[in-house]
Amino acid sequence: GEFFSGNVHGFVLLNHGKGEDIRRADCVMACITGRQKAQAIYSALRNELIDILVIDSLTAEEIMRIAEAERSA
C-alpha cells in the first residue's frame, strides 16, 4: 500500500500506524482487505483498538474461523 498520513476533514489518516498512535485516537476506523491479515485484525479487535471495521466477506469468514478456533481451544 501507499503511505499516507495527515488530517482530512477532521480525521487523522494513518497507514501502518503504531499502536500508541491508535490508542490516542477518539475513534478508529479500519478498512482492510485480505485473508492473510485476519489474525492481525482479530488481535486488534480483541484489544479494542478498532471502533469501526470495514472488511471483505472472505476476511470476515477467516476472522470468524479464528474466533471459533479460540473458543474451542
Backbone atoms as SQL, in Angstrom:
CREATE TABLE atoms (id INTEGER PRIMARY KEY, chain TEXT, resi INTEGER, resn TEXT, atom TEXT, x REAL, y REAL, z REAL);
INSERT INTO atoms VALUES
  (1, 'A', 1, 'GLY', 'N', 0.815, -1.190, 0.000),
  (2, 'A', 1, 'GLY', 'CA', 0.000, 0.000, 0.000),
  (3, 'A', 1, 'GLY', 'C', 0.854, 1.248, 0.000),
  (4, 'A', 2, 'GLU', 'N', 0.208, 2.323, -0.275),
  (5, 'A', 2, 'GLU', 'CA', 0.896, 3.602, -0.275),
  (6, 'A', 2, 'GLU', 'C', 0.876, 4.200, 1.116),
  (7, 'A', 3, 'PHE', 'N', 1.891, 4.976, 1.434),
  (8, 'A', 3, 'PHE', 'CA', 1.957, 5.652, 2.725),
  (9, 'A', 3, 'PHE', 'C', 1.184, 6.955, 2.656),
  (10, 'A', 4, 'PHE', 'N', 0.383, 7.195, 3.659),
  (11, 'A', 4, 'PHE', 'CA', -0.287, 8.482, 3.780),
  (12, 'A', 4, 'PHE', 'C', -0.497, 8.781, 5.249),
  (13, 'A', 5, 'SER', 'N', -0.539, 10.040, 5.554),
  (14, 'A', 5, 'SER', 'CA', -0.883, 10.475, 6.901),
  (15, 'A', 5, 'SER', 'C', -1.284, 11.934, 6.807),
  (16, 'A', 6, 'GLY', 'N', -2.012, 12.398, 7.796),
  (17, 'A', 6, 'GLY', 'CA', -2.430, 13.785, 7.819),
  (18, 'A', 6, 'GLY', 'C', -3.861, 13.925, 8.273),
  (19, 'A', 7, 'ASN', 'N', -4.372, 15.118, 8.213),
  (20, 'A', 7, 'ASN', 'CA', -5.738, 15.407, 8.623),
  (21, 'A', 7, 'ASN', 'C', -6.592, 15.694, 7.407),
  (22, 'A', 8, 'VAL', 'N', -7.751, 15.039, 7.330),
  (23, 'A', 8, 'VAL', 'CA', -8.698, 15.273, 6.249),
  (24, 'A', 8, 'VAL', 'C', -10.071, 15.416, 6.875),
  (25, 'A', 9, 'HIS', 'N', -10.659, 16.581, 6.768),
  (26, 'A', 9, 'HIS', 'CA', -12.000, 16.839, 7.301),
  (27, 'A', 9, 'HIS', 'C', -12.148, 16.358, 8.740),
  (28, 'A', 10, 'GLY', 'N', -11.179, 16.648, 9.589),
  (29, 'A', 10, 'GLY', 'CA', -11.255, 16.293, 10.991),
  (30, 'A', 10, 'GLY', 'C', -10.826, 14.878, 11.326),
  (31, 'A', 11, 'PHE', 'N', -10.418, 14.107, 10.329),
  (32, 'A', 11, 'PHE', 'CA', -9.957, 12.740, 10.565),
  (33, 'A', 11, 'PHE', 'C', -8.442, 12.698, 10.463),
  (34, 'A', 12, 'VAL', 'N', -7.832, 11.914, 11.296),
  (35, 'A', 12, 'VAL', 'CA', -6.397, 11.675, 11.199),
  (36, 'A', 12, 'VAL', 'C', -6.216, 10.381, 10.424),
  (37, 'A', 13, 'LEU', 'N', -5.474, 10.445, 9.335),
  (38, 'A', 13, 'LEU', 'CA', -5.240, 9.273, 8.490),
  (39, 'A', 13, 'LEU', 'C', -3.853, 8.718, 8.762),
  (40, 'A', 14, 'LEU', 'N', -3.800, 7.433, 9.027),
  (41, 'A', 14, 'LEU', 'CA', -2.530, 6.759, 9.259),
  (42, 'A', 14, 'LEU', 'C', -2.485, 5.511, 8.408),
  (43, 'A', 15, 'ASN', 'N', -1.365, 5.232, 7.846),
  (44, 'A', 15, 'ASN', 'CA', -1.149, 3.972, 7.155),
  (45, 'A', 15, 'ASN', 'C', -0.025, 3.267, 7.898),
  (46, 'A', 16, 'HIS', 'N', -0.277, 2.067, 8.342),
  (47, 'A', 16, 'HIS', 'CA', 0.670, 1.317, 9.161),
  (48, 'A', 16, 'HIS', 'C', 0.967, 2.088, 10.437),
  (49, 'A', 17, 'GLY', 'N', -0.094, 2.609, 11.058),
  (50, 'A', 17, 'GLY', 'CA', 0.068, 3.360, 12.297),
  (51, 'A', 17, 'GLY', 'C', 0.541, 2.472, 13.430),
  (52, 'A', 18, 'LYS', 'N', 1.208, 3.043, 14.375),
  (53, 'A', 18, 'LYS', 'CA', 1.697, 2.312, 15.538),
  (54, 'A', 18, 'LYS', 'C', 0.589, 2.262, 16.578),
  (55, 'A', 19, 'GLY', 'N', 0.624, 1.248, 17.411),
  (56, 'A', 19, 'GLY', 'CA', -0.394, 1.065, 18.436),
  (57, 'A', 19, 'GLY', 'C', -0.601, 2.278, 19.309),
  (58, 'A', 20, 'GLU', 'N', 0.495, 2.938, 19.682),
  (59, 'A', 20, 'GLU', 'CA', 0.349, 4.102, 20.545),
  (60, 'A', 20, 'GLU', 'C', -0.362, 5.245, 19.830),
  (61, 'A', 21, 'ASP', 'N', -0.204, 5.358, 18.515),
  (62, 'A', 21, 'ASP', 'CA', -0.930, 6.368, 17.753),
  (63, 'A', 21, 'ASP', 'C', -2.424, 6.051, 17.748),
  (64, 'A', 22, 'ILE', 'N', -2.742, 4.787, 17.557),
  (65, 'A', 22, 'ILE', 'CA', -4.136, 4.360, 17.503),
  (66, 'A', 22, 'ILE', 'C', -4.814, 4.549, 18.848),
  (67, 'A', 23, 'ARG', 'N', -4.135, 4.237, 19.925),
  (68, 'A', 23, 'ARG', 'CA', -4.737, 4.351, 21.259),
  (69, 'A', 23, 'ARG', 'C', -5.076, 5.788, 21.622),
  (70, 'A', 24, 'ARG', 'N', -4.404, 6.751, 21.021),
  (71, 'A', 24, 'ARG', 'CA', -4.686, 8.167, 21.315),
  (72, 'A', 24, 'ARG', 'C', -5.909, 8.674, 20.564),
  (73, 'A', 25, 'ALA', 'N', -6.362, 7.959, 19.563),
  (74, 'A', 25, 'ALA', 'CA', -7.484, 8.426, 18.739),
  (75, 'A', 25, 'ALA', 'C', -8.813, 8.240, 19.473),
  (76, 'A', 26, 'ASP', 'N', -9.733, 9.155, 19.248),
  (77, 'A', 26, 'ASP', 'CA', -11.071, 9.038, 19.831),
  (78, 'A', 26, 'ASP', 'C', -11.862, 7.918, 19.177),
  (79, 'A', 27, 'CYS', 'N', -11.672, 7.735, 17.885),
  (80, 'A', 27, 'CYS', 'CA', -12.384, 6.710, 17.132),
  (81, 'A', 27, 'CYS', 'C', -11.465, 6.196, 16.027),
  (82, 'A', 28, 'VAL', 'N', -11.357, 4.874, 15.924),
  (83, 'A', 28, 'VAL', 'CA', -10.501, 4.270, 14.900),
  (84, 'A', 28, 'VAL', 'C', -11.376, 3.515, 13.912),
  (85, 'A', 29, 'MET', 'N', -11.277, 3.890, 12.649),
  (86, 'A', 29, 'MET', 'CA', -11.964, 3.196, 11.567),
  (87, 'A', 29, 'MET', 'C', -10.911, 2.521, 10.707),
  (88, 'A', 30, 'ALA', 'N', -11.064, 1.219, 10.526),
  (89, 'A', 30, 'ALA', 'CA', -10.101, 0.462, 9.738),
  (90, 'A', 30, 'ALA', 'C', -10.785, -0.121, 8.515),
  (91, 'A', 31, 'CYS', 'N', -10.199, 0.087, 7.352),
  (92, 'A', 31, 'CYS', 'CA', -10.661, -0.503, 6.095),
  (93, 'A', 31, 'CYS', 'C', -9.547, -1.433, 5.630),
  (94, 'A', 32, 'ILE', 'N', -9.796, -2.744, 5.719),
  (95, 'A', 32, 'ILE', 'CA', -8.740, -3.723, 5.495),
  (96, 'A', 32, 'ILE', 'C', -9.275, -4.852, 4.623),
  (97, 'A', 33, 'THR', 'N', -8.461, -5.313, 3.690),
  (98, 'A', 33, 'THR', 'CA', -8.820, -6.478, 2.892),
  (99, 'A', 33, 'THR', 'C', -7.677, -7.477, 2.924),
  (100, 'A', 34, 'GLY', 'N', -8.022, -8.735, 2.744),
  (101, 'A', 34, 'GLY', 'CA', -7.018, -9.783, 2.659),
  (102, 'A', 34, 'GLY', 'C', -7.092, -10.763, 3.805),
  (103, 'A', 35, 'ARG', 'N', -7.390, -12.005, 3.473),
  (104, 'A', 35, 'ARG', 'CA', -7.489, -13.054, 4.489),
  (105, 'A', 35, 'ARG', 'C', -6.205, -13.201, 5.286),
  (106, 'A', 36, 'GLN', 'N', -5.071, -12.904, 4.670),
  (107, 'A', 36, 'GLN', 'CA', -3.789, -13.041, 5.354),
  (108, 'A', 36, 'GLN', 'C', -3.657, -12.063, 6.521),
  (109, 'A', 37, 'LYS', 'N', -4.513, -11.057, 6.573),
  (110, 'A', 37, 'LYS', 'CA', -4.475, -10.065, 7.648),
  (111, 'A', 37, 'LYS', 'C', -5.464, -10.391, 8.767),
  (112, 'A', 38, 'ALA', 'N', -6.183, -11.498, 8.648),
  (113, 'A', 38, 'ALA', 'CA', -7.262, -11.831, 9.586),
  (114, 'A', 38, 'ALA', 'C', -6.778, -11.951, 11.030),
  (115, 'A', 39, 'GLN', 'N', -5.648, -12.597, 11.252),
  (116, 'A', 39, 'GLN', 'CA', -5.148, -12.762, 12.629),
  (117, 'A', 39, 'GLN', 'C', -4.825, -11.405, 13.252),
  (118, 'A', 40, 'ALA', 'N', -4.200, -10.525, 12.476),
  (119, 'A', 40, 'ALA', 'CA', -3.873, -9.187, 12.990),
  (120, 'A', 40, 'ALA', 'C', -5.141, -8.391, 13.286),
  (121, 'A', 41, 'ILE', 'N', -6.131, -8.498, 12.414),
  (122, 'A', 41, 'ILE', 'CA', -7.403, -7.804, 12.638),
  (123, 'A', 41, 'ILE', 'C', -8.067, -8.343, 13.891),
  (124, 'A', 42, 'TYR', 'N', -8.103, -9.670, 14.012),
  (125, 'A', 42, 'TYR', 'CA', -8.715, -10.300, 15.186),
  (126, 'A', 42, 'TYR', 'C', -8.026, -9.831, 16.465),
  (127, 'A', 43, 'SER', 'N', -6.711, -9.781, 16.458),
  (128, 'A', 43, 'SER', 'CA', -5.969, -9.310, 17.630),
  (129, 'A', 43, 'SER', 'C', -6.304, -7.859, 17.961),
  (130, 'A', 44, 'ALA', 'N', -6.398, -7.027, 16.935),
  (131, 'A', 44, 'ALA', 'CA', -6.749, -5.616, 17.154),
  (132, 'A', 44, 'ALA', 'C', -8.153, -5.486, 17.732),
  (133, 'A', 45, 'LEU', 'N', -9.072, -6.310, 17.254),
  (134, 'A', 45, 'LEU', 'CA', -10.435, -6.288, 17.798),
  (135, 'A', 45, 'LEU', 'C', -10.452, -6.755, 19.252),
  (136, 'A', 46, 'ARG', 'N', -9.720, -7.819, 19.541),
  (137, 'A', 46, 'ARG', 'CA', -9.661, -8.343, 20.912),
  (138, 'A', 46, 'ARG', 'C', -9.062, -7.310, 21.866),
  (139, 'A', 47, 'ASN', 'N', -8.138, -6.506, 21.377),
  (140, 'A', 47, 'ASN', 'CA', -7.511, -5.470, 22.199),
  (141, 'A', 47, 'ASN', 'C', -8.242, -4.138, 22.134),
  (142, 'A', 48, 'GLU', 'N', -9.422, -4.148, 21.524),
  (143, 'A', 48, 'GLU', 'CA', -10.299, -2.974, 21.433),
  (144, 'A', 48, 'GLU', 'C', -9.609, -1.769, 20.804),
  (145, 'A', 49, 'LEU', 'N', -8.837, -2.020, 19.741),
  (146, 'A', 49, 'LEU', 'CA', -8.142, -0.940, 19.039),
  (147, 'A', 49, 'LEU', 'C', -8.955, -0.378, 17.883),
  (148, 'A', 50, 'ILE', 'N', -9.993, -1.092, 17.452),
  (149, 'A', 50, 'ILE', 'CA', -10.788, -0.684, 16.298),
  (150, 'A', 50, 'ILE', 'C', -12.227, -0.465, 16.734),
  (151, 'A', 51, 'ASP', 'N', -12.775, 0.712, 16.382),
  (152, 'A', 51, 'ASP', 'CA', -14.169, 1.023, 16.678),
  (153, 'A', 51, 'ASP', 'C', -15.078, 0.677, 15.508),
  (154, 'A', 52, 'ILE', 'N', -14.614, 0.943, 14.305),
  (155, 'A', 52, 'ILE', 'CA', -15.391, 0.688, 13.080),
  (156, 'A', 52, 'ILE', 'C', -14.500, -0.110, 12.141),
  (157, 'A', 53, 'LEU', 'N', -15.026, -1.230, 11.653),
  (158, 'A', 53, 'LEU', 'CA', -14.242, -2.097, 10.789),
  (159, 'A', 53, 'LEU', 'C', -14.984, -2.332, 9.483),
  (160, 'A', 54, 'VAL', 'N', -14.294, -2.091, 8.378),
  (161, 'A', 54, 'VAL', 'CA', -14.826, -2.354, 7.042),
  (162, 'A', 54, 'VAL', 'C', -13.909, -3.392, 6.400),
  (163, 'A', 55, 'ILE', 'N', -14.473, -4.579, 6.109),
  (164, 'A', 55, 'ILE', 'CA', -13.683, -5.667, 5.536),
  (165, 'A', 55, 'ILE', 'C', -14.487, -6.396, 4.472),
  (166, 'A', 56, 'ASP', 'N', -13.803, -7.208, 3.682),
  (167, 'A', 56, 'ASP', 'CA', -14.478, -8.019, 2.672),
  (168, 'A', 56, 'ASP', 'C', -14.988, -9.308, 3.318),
  (169, 'A', 57, 'SER', 'N', -15.862, -10.011, 2.621),
  (170, 'A', 57, 'SER', 'CA', -16.502, -11.199, 3.185),
  (171, 'A', 57, 'SER', 'C', -15.517, -12.339, 3.444),
  (172, 'A', 58, 'LEU', 'N', -14.514, -12.512, 2.604),
  (173, 'A', 58, 'LEU', 'CA', -13.546, -13.588, 2.819),
  (174, 'A', 58, 'LEU', 'C', -12.725, -13.347, 4.087),
  (175, 'A', 59, 'THR', 'N', -12.355, -12.102, 4.309),
  (176, 'A', 59, 'THR', 'CA', -11.614, -11.763, 5.524),
  (177, 'A', 59, 'THR', 'C', -12.502, -11.946, 6.745),
  (178, 'A', 60, 'ALA', 'N', -13.775, -11.560, 6.638),
  (179, 'A', 60, 'ALA', 'CA', -14.715, -11.743, 7.739),
  (180, 'A', 60, 'ALA', 'C', -14.870, -13.215, 8.092),
  (181, 'A', 61, 'GLU', 'N', -14.970, -14.057, 7.080),
  (182, 'A', 61, 'GLU', 'CA', -15.086, -15.501, 7.318),
  (183, 'A', 61, 'GLU', 'C', -13.856, -16.046, 8.028),
  (184, 'A', 62, 'GLU', 'N', -12.685, -15.576, 7.636),
  (185, 'A', 62, 'GLU', 'CA', -11.447, -16.042, 8.272),
  (186, 'A', 62, 'GLU', 'C', -11.376, -15.581, 9.725),
  (187, 'A', 63, 'ILE', 'N', -11.788, -14.357, 10.003),
  (188, 'A', 63, 'ILE', 'CA', -11.807, -13.857, 11.381),
  (189, 'A', 63, 'ILE', 'C', -12.772, -14.696, 12.219),
  (190, 'A', 64, 'MET', 'N', -13.917, -15.035, 11.666),
  (191, 'A', 64, 'MET', 'CA', -14.882, -15.869, 12.384),
  (192, 'A', 64, 'MET', 'C', -14.292, -17.258, 12.640),
  (193, 'A', 65, 'ARG', 'N', -13.548, -17.817, 11.689),
  (194, 'A', 65, 'ARG', 'CA', -12.910, -19.114, 11.875),
  (195, 'A', 65, 'ARG', 'C', -11.890, -19.055, 13.011),
  (196, 'A', 66, 'ILE', 'N', -11.100, -17.984, 13.042),
  (197, 'A', 66, 'ILE', 'CA', -10.102, -17.799, 14.105),
  (198, 'A', 66, 'ILE', 'C', -10.789, -17.676, 15.458),
  (199, 'A', 67, 'ALA', 'N', -11.857, -16.898, 15.522),
  (200, 'A', 67, 'ALA', 'CA', -12.586, -16.712, 16.780),
  (201, 'A', 67, 'ALA', 'C', -13.176, -18.036, 17.267),
  (202, 'A', 68, 'GLU', 'N', -13.740, -18.818, 16.371),
  (203, 'A', 68, 'GLU', 'CA', -14.313, -20.113, 16.737),
  (204, 'A', 68, 'GLU', 'C', -13.237, -21.063, 17.236),
  (205, 'A', 69, 'ALA', 'N', -12.090, -21.081, 16.567),
  (206, 'A', 69, 'ALA', 'CA', -10.986, -21.941, 16.982),
  (207, 'A', 69, 'ALA', 'C', -10.503, -21.555, 18.383),
  (208, 'A', 70, 'GLU', 'N', -10.472, -20.261, 18.680),
  (209, 'A', 70, 'GLU', 'CA', -10.053, -19.812, 20.004),
  (210, 'A', 70, 'GLU', 'C', -11.054, -20.234, 21.065),
  (211, 'A', 71, 'ARG', 'N', -12.344, -20.116, 20.760),
  (212, 'A', 71, 'ARG', 'CA', -13.380, -20.528, 21.716),
  (213, 'A', 71, 'ARG', 'C', -13.333, -22.025, 21.976),
  (214, 'A', 72, 'SER', 'N', -12.980, -22.804, 20.965),
  (215, 'A', 72, 'SER', 'CA', -12.943, -24.259, 21.070),
  (216, 'A', 72, 'SER', 'C', -11.695, -24.767, 21.787),
  (217, 'A', 73, 'ALA', 'N', -10.680, -23.922, 21.864),
  (218, 'A', 73, 'ALA', 'CA', -9.389, -24.364, 22.456),
  (219, 'A', 73, 'ALA', 'C', -9.469, -24.458, 23.969);
